Amino acid sequence: PLSFREGEDVKLQELEDLVEDLRLQQRHRVDRCTLLRFLRAEKGKVVKANKKMREAIAWIEENDVLNAIDTWNLEAYEKCLAPWWLSGGFLGHGLHGEPVALERLGRCSWPKLSNRLDFEVLKKLDIIHCRRCLAALEEDSVRRGVPFSGVTLVIDLKGFKWSDAQFSAAWTLSKMVACRSHLLPETCHRILFVRVPTPFAKAWSMFSYLLDPGTIAKVQMATESETISLLRKFIGDEVIPAYLGGQRHTEGDPYCRKLLAPGGFPPEEALQRLERLIAGDDVYRPPHRRGEAFQGSEGARCCSICPMQ
């Protein structure tokens, strides 16, 4: 189902007429829900929404996005670094029924990771992540029988250090956000920066201009002492993880690690395995420890990080 703001139904029909050629191609999504997101991303301006959609389609074609789930190496681009990057996950729903997601960016040592991995690899990791997230959000909307609504995205920045305040890392992150705008237009309703340390506040003041003004306008910040008050404006205590001051546990875990990838910089052996998988060597050979390799239950060679035969 769709829920329109004033005048959107007429503008959506105008946009549908403009993209009729794309609909006839039957290659890219031009359903009303997708068109509405592009329309809202451009503040209801039909011509700009049409332009933005065509730019997104060109980017999708250039980056082989349509084949990502079916033909890319998902062991490399989805599973290998899963505990560390991308961090976080979906928590549930906010006070008004909107989906709530959390990322633990402060733990991820983004400058170090962006220096360690080629941008094309980071981009492919993010493409798979975005495709999965959009599918999950749309499934949730259909399952509950409610209009697709924007996500409340909580970004936990605890752990961000002065050494992380680097222009090169901020520039790379801004490019990633620009890529997401092609895949997830107007999917995020608000962004809550929580447990914001002083180094990040300073970095934000220096580098936020690299981001789209529409993204910046969605951001609200809270220091560690202010975090729970900000979260409670939009999310119930039963959804907020206990480590952030709420009541949510999973099997007694206040960090809810059954739901949220904990983040952190990936160990070198995981990064090396990723590189081998990308190169086409998908047989993982873990390093010998104390003279012998770790063996799986059936004698298969396995890694204690991500077992695979």
mmCIF file with all atom_site columns, C-alpha atoms in Angstrom, residues 3 6 13 18 22 54 65 81 83 108 112 126 133 138 173 179 186 191 201 207 241-242:
data_model
loop_
_atom_site.group_PDB
_atom_site.id
_atom_site.type_symbol
_atom_site.label_atom_id
_atom_site.label_alt_id
_atom_site.label_comp_id
_atom_site.label_asym_id
_atom_site.label_entity_id
_atom_site.label_seq_id
_atom_site.pdbx_PDB_ins_code
_atom_site.Cartn_x
_atom_site.Cartn_y
_atom_site.Cartn_z
_atom_site.occupancy
_atom_site.B_iso_or_equiv
_atom_site.pdbx_formal_charge
_atom_site.auth_seq_id
_atom_site.auth_comp_id
_atom_site.auth_asym_id
_atom_site.auth_atom_id
_atom_site.pdbx_PDB_model_num
ATOM 1  C CA . SER A 1 3   ? 0.387  6.601   1.630   1.00 0.00 ? 3   SER A CA 1
ATOM 2  C CA . GLU A 1 6   ? -0.784 16.293  -0.311  1.00 0.00 ? 6   GLU A CA 1
ATOM 3  C CA . GLN A 1 13  ? 1.136  9.918   -12.168 1.00 0.00 ? 13  GLN A CA 1
ATOM 4  C CA . LEU A 1 18  ? 7.746  10.230  -17.953 1.00 0.00 ? 18  LEU A CA 1
ATOM 5  C CA . LEU A 1 22  ? 11.637 2.394   -18.839 1.00 0.00 ? 22  LEU A CA 1
ATOM 6  C CA . ARG A 1 54  ? 17.717 7.735   -14.944 1.00 0.00 ? 54  ARG A CA 1
ATOM 7  C CA . VAL A 1 65  ? 23.966 -4.293  -9.759  1.00 0.00 ? 65  VAL A CA 1
ATOM 8  C CA . LEU A 1 81  ? 33.481 -9.963  6.662   1.00 0.00 ? 81  LEU A CA 1
ATOM 9  C CA . PRO A 1 83  ? 30.808 -10.017 11.770  1.00 0.00 ? 83  PRO A CA 1
ATOM 10 C CA . CYS A 1 108 ? 34.755 -0.245  12.640  1.00 0.00 ? 108 CYS A CA 1
ATOM 11 C CA . LYS A 1 112 ? 41.988 1.842   8.431   1.00 0.00 ? 112 LYS A CA 1
ATOM 12 C CA . ASP A 1 126 ? 27.853 -2.124  0.136   1.00 0.00 ? 126 ASP A CA 1
ATOM 13 C CA . CYS A 1 133 ? 18.290 -4.138  3.277   1.00 0.00 ? 133 CYS A CA 1
ATOM 14 C CA . GLU A 1 138 ? 9.848  -4.105  1.536   1.00 0.00 ? 138 GLU A CA 1
ATOM 15 C CA . LEU A 1 173 ? 32.632 7.556   3.022   1.00 0.00 ? 173 LEU A CA 1
ATOM 16 C CA . CYS A 1 179 ? 26.338 5.232   -4.135  1.00 0.00 ? 179 CYS A CA 1
ATOM 17 C CA . GLU A 1 186 ? 14.666 8.438   0.454   1.00 0.00 ? 186 GLU A CA 1
ATOM 18 C CA . ILE A 1 191 ? 19.667 9.495   11.290  1.00 0.00 ? 191 ILE A CA 1
ATOM 19 C CA . ALA A 1 201 ? 31.918 16.046  16.596  1.00 0.00 ? 201 ALA A CA 1
ATOM 20 C CA . PHE A 1 207 ? 33.861 17.194  6.732   1.00 0.00 ? 207 PHE A CA 1
ATOM 21 C CA . PRO A 1 241 ? 19.475 -2.497  23.201  1.00 0.00 ? 241 PRO A CA 1
ATOM 22 C CA . ALA A 1 242 ? 20.318 -2.591  26.897  1.00 0.00 ? 242 ALA A CA 1
#
